[in-house]
Short mmCIF file of C-alpha atoms in Angstrom, two decimals:
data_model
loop_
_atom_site.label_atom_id
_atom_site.label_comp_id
_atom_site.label_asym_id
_atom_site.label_seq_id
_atom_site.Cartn_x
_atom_site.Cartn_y
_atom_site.Cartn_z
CA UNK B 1 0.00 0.00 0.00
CA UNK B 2 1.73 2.64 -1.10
CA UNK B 3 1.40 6.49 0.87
CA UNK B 4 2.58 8.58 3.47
CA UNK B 5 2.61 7.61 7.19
CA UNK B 6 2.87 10.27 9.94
CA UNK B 7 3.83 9.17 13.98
CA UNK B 8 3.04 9.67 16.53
CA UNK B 9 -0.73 10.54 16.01
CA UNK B 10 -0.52 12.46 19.12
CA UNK B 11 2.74 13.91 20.65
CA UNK B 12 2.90 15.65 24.02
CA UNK B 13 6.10 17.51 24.86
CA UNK B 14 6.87 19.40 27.96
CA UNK B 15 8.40 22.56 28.01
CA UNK B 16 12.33 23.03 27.29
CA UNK B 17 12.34 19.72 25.39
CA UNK B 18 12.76 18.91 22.07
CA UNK B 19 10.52 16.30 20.31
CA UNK B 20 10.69 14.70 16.91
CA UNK B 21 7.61 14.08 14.22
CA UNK B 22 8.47 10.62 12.09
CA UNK B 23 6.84 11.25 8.19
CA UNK B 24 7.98 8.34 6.04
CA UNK B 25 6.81 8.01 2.50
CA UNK B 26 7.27 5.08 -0.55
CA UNK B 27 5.98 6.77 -3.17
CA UNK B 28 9.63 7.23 -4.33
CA UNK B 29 8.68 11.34 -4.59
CA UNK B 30 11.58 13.65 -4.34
CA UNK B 31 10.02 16.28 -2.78
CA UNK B 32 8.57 16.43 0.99
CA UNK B 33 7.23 19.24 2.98
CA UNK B 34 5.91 20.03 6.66
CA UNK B 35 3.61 22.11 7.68
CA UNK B 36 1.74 23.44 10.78
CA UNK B 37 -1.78 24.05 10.67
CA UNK B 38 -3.33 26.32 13.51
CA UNK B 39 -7.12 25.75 14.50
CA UNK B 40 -9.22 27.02 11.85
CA UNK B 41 -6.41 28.48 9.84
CA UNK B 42 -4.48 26.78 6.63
CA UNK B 43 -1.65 25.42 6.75
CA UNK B 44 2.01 27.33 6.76
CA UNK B 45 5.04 25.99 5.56
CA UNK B 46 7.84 25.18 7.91
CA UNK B 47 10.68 23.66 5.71
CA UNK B 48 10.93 21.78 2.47
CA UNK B 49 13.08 19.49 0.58
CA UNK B 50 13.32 19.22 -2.93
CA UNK B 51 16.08 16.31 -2.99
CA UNK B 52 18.01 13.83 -0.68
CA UNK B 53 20.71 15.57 1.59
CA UNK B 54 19.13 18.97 0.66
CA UNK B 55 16.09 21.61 2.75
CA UNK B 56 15.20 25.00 2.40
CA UNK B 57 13.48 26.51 4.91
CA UNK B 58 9.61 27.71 4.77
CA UNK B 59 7.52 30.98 5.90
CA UNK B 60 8.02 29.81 9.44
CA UNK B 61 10.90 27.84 10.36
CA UNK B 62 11.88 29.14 13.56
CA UNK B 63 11.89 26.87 16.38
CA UNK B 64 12.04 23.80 14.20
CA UNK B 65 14.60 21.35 12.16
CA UNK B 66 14.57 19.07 10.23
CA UNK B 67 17.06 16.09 7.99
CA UNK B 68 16.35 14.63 4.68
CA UNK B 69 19.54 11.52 4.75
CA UNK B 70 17.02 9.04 2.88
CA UNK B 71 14.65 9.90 0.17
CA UNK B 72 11.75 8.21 1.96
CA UNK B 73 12.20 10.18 5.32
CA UNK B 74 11.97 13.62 6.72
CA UNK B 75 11.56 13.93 10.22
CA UNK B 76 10.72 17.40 11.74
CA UNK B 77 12.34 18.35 15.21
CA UNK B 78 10.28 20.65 17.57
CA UNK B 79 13.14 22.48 19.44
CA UNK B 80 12.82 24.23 22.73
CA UNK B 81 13.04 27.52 21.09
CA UNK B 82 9.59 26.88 18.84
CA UNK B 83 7.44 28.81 21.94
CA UNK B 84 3.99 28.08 20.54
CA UNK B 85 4.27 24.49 19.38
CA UNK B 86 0.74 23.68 20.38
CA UNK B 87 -0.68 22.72 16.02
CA UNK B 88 -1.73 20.01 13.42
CA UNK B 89 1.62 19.25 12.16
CA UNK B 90 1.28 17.95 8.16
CA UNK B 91 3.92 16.09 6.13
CA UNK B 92 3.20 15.98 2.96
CA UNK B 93 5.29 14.26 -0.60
CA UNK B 94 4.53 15.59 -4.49
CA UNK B 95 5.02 14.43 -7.27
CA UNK B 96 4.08 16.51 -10.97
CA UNK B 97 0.93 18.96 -10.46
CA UNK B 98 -0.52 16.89 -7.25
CA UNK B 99 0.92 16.86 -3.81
CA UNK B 100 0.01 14.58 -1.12
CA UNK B 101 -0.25 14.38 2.75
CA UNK B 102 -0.34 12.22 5.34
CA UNK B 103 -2.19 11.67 8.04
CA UNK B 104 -1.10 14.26 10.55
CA UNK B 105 0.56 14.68 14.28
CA UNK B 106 -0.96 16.74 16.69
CA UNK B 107 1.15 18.11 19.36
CA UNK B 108 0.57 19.03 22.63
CA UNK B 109 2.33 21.06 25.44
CA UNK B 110 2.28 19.63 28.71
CA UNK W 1 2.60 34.25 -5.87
CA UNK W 2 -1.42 34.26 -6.89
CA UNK W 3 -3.35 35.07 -3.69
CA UNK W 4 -6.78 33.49 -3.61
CA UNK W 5 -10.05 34.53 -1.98
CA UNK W 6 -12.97 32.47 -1.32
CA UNK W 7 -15.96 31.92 0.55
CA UNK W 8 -15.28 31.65 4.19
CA UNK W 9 -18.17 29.49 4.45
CA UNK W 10 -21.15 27.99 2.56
CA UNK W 11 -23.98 25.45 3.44
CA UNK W 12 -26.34 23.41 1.71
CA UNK W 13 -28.43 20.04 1.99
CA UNK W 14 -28.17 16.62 1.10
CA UNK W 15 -28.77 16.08 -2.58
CA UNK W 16 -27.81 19.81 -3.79
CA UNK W 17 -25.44 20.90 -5.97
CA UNK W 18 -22.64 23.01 -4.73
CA UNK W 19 -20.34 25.39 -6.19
CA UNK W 20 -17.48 27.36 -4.27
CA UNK W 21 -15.82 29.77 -6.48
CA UNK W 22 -12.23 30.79 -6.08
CA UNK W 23 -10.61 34.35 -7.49
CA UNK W 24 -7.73 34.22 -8.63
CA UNK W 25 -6.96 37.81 -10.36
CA UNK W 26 -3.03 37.51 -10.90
CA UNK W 27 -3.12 34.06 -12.00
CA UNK W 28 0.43 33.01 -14.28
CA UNK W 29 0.51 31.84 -17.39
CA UNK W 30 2.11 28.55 -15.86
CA UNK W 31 -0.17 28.42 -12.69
CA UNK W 32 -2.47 25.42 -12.66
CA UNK W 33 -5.95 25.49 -10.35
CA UNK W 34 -6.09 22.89 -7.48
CA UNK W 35 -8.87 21.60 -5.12
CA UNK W 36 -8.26 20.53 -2.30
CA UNK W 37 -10.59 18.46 0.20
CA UNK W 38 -9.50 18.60 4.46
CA UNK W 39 -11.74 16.76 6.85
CA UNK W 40 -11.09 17.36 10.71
CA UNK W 41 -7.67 16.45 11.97
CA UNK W 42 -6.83 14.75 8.49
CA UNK W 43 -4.86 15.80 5.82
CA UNK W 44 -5.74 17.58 2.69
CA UNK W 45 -7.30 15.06 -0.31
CA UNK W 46 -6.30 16.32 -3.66
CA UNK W 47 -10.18 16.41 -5.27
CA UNK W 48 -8.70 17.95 -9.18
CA UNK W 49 -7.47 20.15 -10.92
CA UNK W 50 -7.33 22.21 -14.61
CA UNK W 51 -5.88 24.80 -16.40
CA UNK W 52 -8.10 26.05 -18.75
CA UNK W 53 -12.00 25.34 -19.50
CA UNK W 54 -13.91 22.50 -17.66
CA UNK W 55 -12.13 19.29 -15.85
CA UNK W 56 -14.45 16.47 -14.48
CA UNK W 57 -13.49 13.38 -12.56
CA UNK W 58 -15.80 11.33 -10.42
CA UNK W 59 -15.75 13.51 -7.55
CA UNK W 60 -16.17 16.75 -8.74
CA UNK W 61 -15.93 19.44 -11.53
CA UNK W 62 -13.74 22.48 -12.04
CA UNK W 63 -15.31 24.85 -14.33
CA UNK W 64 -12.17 27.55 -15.58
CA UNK W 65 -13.41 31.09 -17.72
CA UNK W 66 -11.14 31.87 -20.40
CA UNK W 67 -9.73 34.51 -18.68
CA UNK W 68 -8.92 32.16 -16.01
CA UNK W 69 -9.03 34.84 -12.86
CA UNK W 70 -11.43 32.26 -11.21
CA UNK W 71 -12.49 29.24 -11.08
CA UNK W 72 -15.55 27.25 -9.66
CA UNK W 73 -15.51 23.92 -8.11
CA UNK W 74 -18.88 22.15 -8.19
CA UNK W 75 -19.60 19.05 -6.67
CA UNK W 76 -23.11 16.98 -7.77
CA UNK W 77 -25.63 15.92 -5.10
CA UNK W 78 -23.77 16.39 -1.82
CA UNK W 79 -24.10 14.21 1.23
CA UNK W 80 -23.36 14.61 4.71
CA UNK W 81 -20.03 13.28 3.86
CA UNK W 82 -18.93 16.22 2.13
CA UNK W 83 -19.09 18.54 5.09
CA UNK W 84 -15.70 19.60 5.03
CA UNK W 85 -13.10 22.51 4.32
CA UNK W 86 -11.95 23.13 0.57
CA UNK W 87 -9.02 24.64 -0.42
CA UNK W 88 -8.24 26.32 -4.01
CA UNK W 89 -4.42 26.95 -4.94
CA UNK W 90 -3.21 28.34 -7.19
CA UNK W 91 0.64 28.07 -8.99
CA UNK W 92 2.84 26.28 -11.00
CA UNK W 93 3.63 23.11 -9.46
CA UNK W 94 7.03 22.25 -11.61
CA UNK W 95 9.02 24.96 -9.90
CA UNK W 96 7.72 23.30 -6.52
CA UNK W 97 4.83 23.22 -4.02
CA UNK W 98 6.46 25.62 -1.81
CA UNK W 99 5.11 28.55 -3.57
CA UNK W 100 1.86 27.15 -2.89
CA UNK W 101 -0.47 29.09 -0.47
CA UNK W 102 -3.30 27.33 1.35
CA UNK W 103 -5.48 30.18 2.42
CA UNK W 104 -8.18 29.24 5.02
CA UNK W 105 -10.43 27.65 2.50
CA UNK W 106 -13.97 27.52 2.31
CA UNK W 107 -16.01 25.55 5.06
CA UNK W 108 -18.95 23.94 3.81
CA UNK W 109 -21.50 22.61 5.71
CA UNK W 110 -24.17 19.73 4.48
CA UNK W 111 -27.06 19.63 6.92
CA UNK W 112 -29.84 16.20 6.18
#
């Protein structure tokens, strides 16, 4: 079955700590994206990556990091210094004209 | 990048047709329309897209003026199912998604 899996579902972190969001695809796309999605907003783009071993950063990347070492993964870290990380949390893979997302990961602060 | 604007919300009953326009005045020559579909704490569900004149698939259909400064999706005979929000973007997806804006989208509401 091929698509995009996000984990945790749910994430709670506590303050001062950093916490990582797993988004695996194999739908051999070269592209992934994350983004954070506020209640009742759309969603904002936190980084990208376009190829392996490459990521450019979003509209709001502050506060978060992330690695792209294997084509199928591209984890997002929450760092301590991302003060309102309370949000929907999207990962998302394209390929052509249509991009798609996975399931989600909402985190929570603690 | 093309800024959007649609509806913030719309409702409607089972059975109805429903069309949510989108305006997209500085629209590219490269830009292509997309729908999106987002149901509560899911991700968005690509629903179509065109570039010029009508697209249908079996969910829905984008209707595109020749102008091409809006465009209207319409989806046949909605059920409660389709209560959801719907997001039109606009832009040319070969130089990458991250010029893509998803705006707050339109929240539709199918009551029985």
């Amino acid at each position: 079955d091929g698509g995009i899996t996000q984990s945790p579902k749910y994430l709670f972190r506590k303050e001062g700590q950093n916490v990582t969001l797993s988004c695996e695809q194999n739908l051999n796309h070269d592209a992934m994206y994350w983004y954070r999605q506020d209640p009742g907003q759309g969603l904002r783009l936190i980084y990208y990556s376009q190829i392996v071993n490459d990521f450019q950063k979003g509209d709001i990347a502050e506060g978060y990091s992330v690695s792209r070492e294997k084509k199928e993964s591209f984890p997002l870290t929450v760092t301590s210094a991302q003060k309102n990380p309370t949000a929907f949390y999207l990962c998302a893979s394209s390929e052509g004209e249509t991009q798609y997302f996975g399931p989600g990961t909402r985190l929570l602060v603690l | 990048l093309a800024k959007t604007t649609q509806p913030i919300s719309m409702d409607s009953y089972e059975g109805q047709e429903v069309n949510i326009t989108c305006s997209h005045n500085n629209i590219a020559t490269n830009d292509y329309i997309t729908w999106y579909q987002q149901f509560p704490s899911q991700g968005p569900r690509f629903i179509i897209q065109g570039y010029k004149t009508k697209v249908t698939n079996e969910v829905a259909s984008l209707f595109i003026p020749a102008d091409r400064k809006s465009s209207t999706l319409s989806l046949p005979r909605v059920s409660l199912s389709d209560t959801a929000v719907y997001y039109c973007l606009v832009g040319d997806a070969n130089t990458g998604f991250q010029k893509l804006v998803f705006g707050t989208g339109t929240r539709l509401l199918v009551s029985p």
